[in-house]
Amino acid sequence: MKEGINVTQHITETTRMLSNKIAIVTGASRGAGKGIAIALGQAGAIVYVTGRSTAKTDSPYGGSIGETAELVTQAGGKGIPVLVDHADDEAVADLFARVKQDYGKLDILVNNASKVADPASGGFWEKPLNVADLITVGLRSHYVSSYHAAPLMIANGKGLIVNTGHYGAVSYYQGPAYGAQKAGGDKMAGDMAKELRPYNVAAVSIWMGGLDTERARAYFATLPEDRIPKQKRESPEFTGRVIAALYESDQRMTLSGRSLIGAELGAVLDVTDIDGSTPLSYRYTMGGPHELHSSLI
């Protein structure tokens, strides 16, 4: 374990570190959210899985909130699927009211819901205007969910809000809407952390690398063999493992407000991917926030 960090429980040593903890993962029908939810379930959490897909046929990439919730339960936690359109403020408010009624508390919120359009060529002015919906479901929706989560966490005396981030916050990736959403998520986490600090509630942004998701696999399947990237991709579960370890780390509040590269935070917390590998940081090719090492914490 790296110097300067004392993780209360190493995630590879137990799968019950989040036993009786309540988590919400938004946008968890597939992709990153699905993997994060499963990993939190493996750690023993009760996970509310939100999204708009109730059947695999709702998306060309498959997946549904029910499927993810079932996998959370199979992993050792308890998955609870909740149909939520995160562009609907009333539906989001109802979600958090249900959590309060069911358990009276919330420990972890992962803001991952997004409305991502498939990659298209050309300048932003040549793409459909609905690409900007990513700023509504993906930035504003993070704010709304955090707005409802904060009182539950404050009453609980401890909490962790995570915005799923990416290198697109500091380098060009998929266009202006994507970059604005990721940069905004980082700034939002930093400012929320400042206001939540007196209540022992942390807020961070965790940057994920290239993920092995259903969408990514479908896209690569359309490329010629010589154009398919050769580097290993992170599993969607890796970020969930990192989140579980951060929640239990005694450095949770020290790191609050930071934008953190998941691969680097995982290395500091001794968290590996599901196959035992150590994901790579792309800081030196795509940019990054302040480096994470013991002198900074």
C-alpha positions as MATLAB code, in Angstrom:
seq = 'MKEGINVTQHITETTRMLSNKIAIVTGASRGAGKGIAIALGQAGAIVYVTGRSTAKTDSPYGGSIGETAELVTQAGGKGIPVLVDHADDEAVADLFARVKQDYGKLDILVNNASKVADPASGGFWEKPLNVADLITVGLRSHYVSSYHAAPLMIANGKGLIVNTGHYGAVSYYQGPAYGAQKAGGDKMAGDMAKELRPYNVAAVSIWMGGLDTERARAYFATLPEDRIPKQKRESPEFTGRVIAALYESDQRMTLSGRSLIGAELGAVLDVTDIDGSTPLSYRYTMGGPHELHSSLI';
ca = [
       0.000    0.000    0.000;
       1.286    3.456   -0.905;
       2.791    5.702    1.742;
       0.456    8.370    3.096;
      -2.761    6.374    2.583;
      -4.447    4.179    5.139;
      -7.439    2.427    3.640;
      -9.712    1.080    6.352;
     -10.426   -2.096    4.419;
      -8.741   -3.166    1.239;
     -11.345   -4.008   -1.383;
      -9.564   -7.202   -2.392;
      -9.616   -8.426    1.200;
     -13.376   -8.325    1.662;
     -16.476   -8.074   -0.448;
     -18.591   -6.725    2.427;
     -16.962   -3.357    3.113;
     -20.180   -1.532    2.187;
     -22.559   -3.851    4.024;
     -25.774   -1.977    4.922;
     -24.648    1.099    2.983;
     -27.171    2.708    0.648;
     -26.055    3.845   -2.792;
     -27.677    5.360   -5.858;
     -26.054    4.944   -9.271;
     -27.715    7.010  -11.988;
     -27.652    5.964  -15.611;
     -26.923    2.339  -14.747;
     -28.784    0.374  -17.417;
     -25.483   -0.315  -19.166;
     -21.929    0.959  -19.543;
     -20.057    2.639  -16.733;
     -23.081    2.930  -14.463;
     -23.860   -0.763  -14.755;
     -20.317   -1.748  -13.850;
     -20.145    0.693  -10.946;
     -23.432   -0.596   -9.541;
     -22.283   -4.223   -9.769;
     -18.989   -3.419   -8.027;
     -20.799   -1.613   -5.191;
     -23.067   -4.640   -4.902;
     -20.019   -6.882   -4.672;
     -18.907   -4.723   -1.756;
     -22.247   -5.450   -0.065;
     -24.158   -2.241   -0.775;
     -27.862   -1.780   -1.355;
     -27.883   -0.078   -4.755;
     -30.713    1.851   -6.360;
     -30.186    1.461  -10.099;
     -31.726    4.243  -12.179;
     -32.205    4.709  -15.885;
     -34.801    4.814  -18.653;
     -34.348    1.301  -20.057;
     -36.737   -1.310  -18.710;
     -36.051   -3.833  -21.491;
     -32.946   -4.812  -23.439;
     -34.649   -3.706  -26.637;
     -34.883   -0.112  -25.387;
     -31.333    0.482  -26.604;
     -29.297   -0.943  -29.505;
     -26.638   -1.703  -26.889;
     -28.942   -3.790  -24.698;
     -29.162   -3.596  -20.933;
     -31.893   -2.496  -18.545;
     -32.256   -1.312  -14.979;
     -33.801   -4.656  -14.030;
     -30.890   -6.609  -15.482;
     -28.349   -4.447  -13.675;
     -30.243   -4.700  -10.376;
     -30.316   -8.476  -10.681;
     -26.560   -8.562  -11.288;
     -26.018   -6.329   -8.243;
     -27.925   -8.845   -6.134;
     -26.044  -11.776   -7.640;
     -22.775  -10.001   -6.811;
     -23.645   -9.962   -3.112;
     -25.547   -6.724   -2.601;
     -29.169   -5.776   -3.166;
     -30.173   -4.190   -6.439;
     -33.294   -2.039   -6.651;
     -34.300   -0.892  -10.159;
     -36.059    2.480  -10.418;
     -37.287    3.920  -13.710;
     -36.094    7.536  -13.772;
     -35.739   10.044  -16.581;
     -33.086   12.353  -15.133;
     -34.389   15.213  -17.262;
     -37.549   15.088  -15.111;
     -36.932   16.916  -11.822;
     -40.090   15.521  -10.218;
     -39.089   11.949  -11.026;
     -35.681   12.578   -9.452;
     -37.282   14.072   -6.338;
     -39.531   11.004   -6.081;
     -36.465    8.724   -6.243;
     -34.832   10.361   -3.257;
     -38.110   10.490   -1.351;
     -38.380    6.735   -1.863;
     -34.848    6.161   -0.565;
     -35.647    8.260    2.511;
     -38.838    6.307    3.117;
     -37.172    2.924    2.544;
     -33.965    3.413    4.524;
     -33.908    6.919    5.983;
     -30.401    7.603    4.722;
     -28.042    7.690    1.750;
     -24.321    6.934    1.850;
     -23.102    7.121   -1.759;
     -24.408    8.905   -4.849;
     -22.786    8.240   -8.211;
     -23.834   10.819  -10.798;
     -23.390    8.985  -14.080;
     -26.602    9.624  -16.038;
     -25.900   11.140  -19.437;
     -27.544   11.594  -22.793;
     -24.733   10.705  -25.154;
     -25.155   10.835  -28.926;
     -23.244    8.412  -31.118;
     -19.986    9.850  -32.512;
     -20.465   11.870  -35.707;
     -17.988   13.650  -37.939;
     -17.911   17.382  -38.558;
     -17.920   20.519  -36.466;
     -20.368   21.087  -33.656;
     -22.489   23.273  -35.960;
     -22.871   20.342  -38.347;
     -24.156   17.881  -35.751;
     -27.723   17.596  -34.455;
     -28.482   20.247  -31.856;
     -29.640   17.554  -29.436;
     -25.952   16.788  -28.783;
     -26.277   19.648  -26.286;
     -28.710   17.510  -24.285;
     -25.591   16.085  -22.638;
     -25.371   19.338  -20.686;
     -28.919   18.777  -19.397;
     -28.695   15.064  -18.615;
     -25.087   14.842  -17.581;
     -24.481   18.168  -15.834;
     -27.732   19.752  -14.692;
     -28.997   16.309  -13.712;
     -25.893   15.826  -11.526;
     -26.807   19.042   -9.711;
     -30.426   18.009   -9.194;
     -29.511   14.572   -7.826;
     -26.868   16.059   -5.527;
     -29.393   18.668   -4.342;
     -31.665   15.893   -3.090;
     -28.837   13.663   -1.845;
     -27.113   16.263    0.332;
     -29.768   16.503    3.094;
     -29.875   12.698    3.451;
     -26.093   12.505    3.736;
     -25.870   15.449    6.136;
     -28.450   13.809    8.403;
     -26.438   10.596    8.165;
     -23.229   12.348    9.244;
     -21.192   10.927    6.356;
     -21.463   10.642    2.611;
     -19.761   10.573   -0.769;
     -20.926   12.145   -4.017;
     -19.069   11.069   -7.164;
     -19.372   12.611  -10.608;
     -18.026   10.298  -13.297;
     -15.479   12.336  -15.232;
     -13.060   12.051  -18.115;
      -9.957   13.577  -19.693;
     -12.310   15.451  -22.005;
     -12.456   18.033  -19.213;
      -8.991   19.251  -20.216;
      -8.462   17.946  -23.757;
     -10.534   17.720  -26.922;
     -12.780   14.658  -26.919;
     -16.015   14.236  -28.892;
     -16.646   17.972  -29.147;
     -17.572   21.078  -27.096;
     -20.701   19.699  -25.429;
     -18.826   16.683  -24.059;
     -15.916   18.796  -22.839;
     -18.204   21.351  -21.194;
     -20.126   18.605  -19.406;
     -16.990   16.954  -18.033;
     -15.305   20.226  -17.032;
     -18.550   21.380  -15.418;
     -18.829   18.155  -13.448;
     -15.337   18.697  -12.050;
     -16.057   22.288  -11.008;
     -19.420   21.308   -9.540;
     -17.841   18.603   -7.375;
     -15.191   21.037   -6.165;
     -17.677   23.714   -5.158;
     -20.109   21.256   -3.580;
     -17.230   19.817   -1.561;
     -16.507   23.236   -0.073;
     -20.081   23.656    1.154;
     -20.431   20.043    2.340;
     -17.105   19.813    4.202;
     -18.498   20.897    7.611;
     -20.921   17.963    7.439;
     -18.379   15.204    6.716;
     -19.755   14.726    3.205;
     -17.241   14.452    0.370;
     -17.671   15.244   -3.317;
     -15.200   14.258   -6.031;
     -14.976   13.748   -9.756;
     -13.375   10.474  -10.859;
     -12.012   10.321  -14.396;
     -12.497    7.006  -16.126;
     -10.242    5.751  -18.897;
     -11.313    3.973  -22.059;
     -13.995    1.550  -20.910;
     -14.902   -1.889  -22.184;
     -18.596   -1.098  -22.601;
     -21.329   -2.340  -24.894;
     -21.226    0.919  -26.857;
     -17.437    0.745  -27.260;
     -17.541   -2.855  -28.445;
     -20.229   -2.031  -30.999;
     -18.222    0.911  -32.312;
     -14.967   -1.031  -32.601;
     -16.796   -3.772  -34.444;
     -17.383   -1.283  -37.288;
     -13.669   -0.443  -37.650;
     -11.040   -2.173  -39.766;
      -8.716   -4.383  -37.738;
      -5.787   -1.975  -38.111;
      -7.794    0.913  -36.601;
      -8.947   -0.874  -33.461;
      -6.975    0.400  -30.431;
      -4.664   -2.237  -28.997;
      -4.410   -0.963  -25.435;
      -6.376   -2.795  -22.755;
      -9.557   -1.029  -21.681;
     -10.793   -0.579  -18.112;
     -13.711   -2.696  -16.992;
     -16.760   -0.634  -15.994;
     -16.526   -2.316  -12.574;
     -13.104   -0.801  -11.842;
     -14.473    2.651  -11.020;
     -17.008    1.098   -8.643;
     -14.187   -0.695   -6.827;
     -12.337    2.604   -6.483;
     -15.453    4.348   -5.162;
     -16.003    1.640   -2.537;
     -12.396    1.938   -1.361;
     -12.534    5.743   -1.283;
     -15.715    5.714    0.809;
     -13.995    3.594    3.445;
     -10.641    5.389    3.244;
      -9.647    7.740    6.047;
      -8.528   10.122    3.270;
     -12.071   10.580    1.931;
     -12.412   14.118    3.252;
      -8.807   15.027    2.439;
      -9.471   14.182   -1.198;
     -12.890   15.847   -1.236;
     -13.190   18.513   -3.905;
     -10.569   16.960   -6.128;
     -10.775   15.754   -9.691;
      -9.074   12.367   -9.585;
      -7.917   10.037  -12.332;
      -9.437    6.680  -11.441;
      -6.350    4.717  -12.507;
      -4.137    6.838  -10.235;
      -6.538    6.749   -7.298;
      -6.846    3.000   -7.723;
      -3.062    2.654   -7.555;
      -2.933    4.724   -4.364;
      -5.732    2.709   -2.766;
      -4.331   -0.628   -4.009;
      -7.427   -1.339   -6.102;
      -7.017   -3.502   -9.191;
      -9.347   -4.229  -12.081;
     -11.506   -7.360  -12.129;
      -8.758   -9.363  -13.830;
      -6.082   -8.224  -11.374;
      -4.531   -5.729  -13.792;
      -3.652   -2.111  -13.018;
      -5.349    0.364  -15.377;
      -3.203    3.020  -17.012;
      -3.409    6.763  -16.480;
      -3.502    8.858  -19.650;
      -2.359   12.038  -17.901;
       0.705   12.447  -20.079;
      -1.140   11.990  -23.374;
      -4.511   13.607  -22.613;
      -3.815   15.892  -19.645;
      -5.009   15.741  -16.094;
      -5.718   17.473  -12.772;
      -3.117   17.926  -10.030;
      -1.177   14.719   -9.607;
      -2.219   12.432   -6.769;
       0.641   11.426   -4.506;
       1.398   11.424   -0.803;
       2.810   14.965   -0.721;
      -0.582   16.310   -1.816;
      -2.561   14.476    0.836;
];
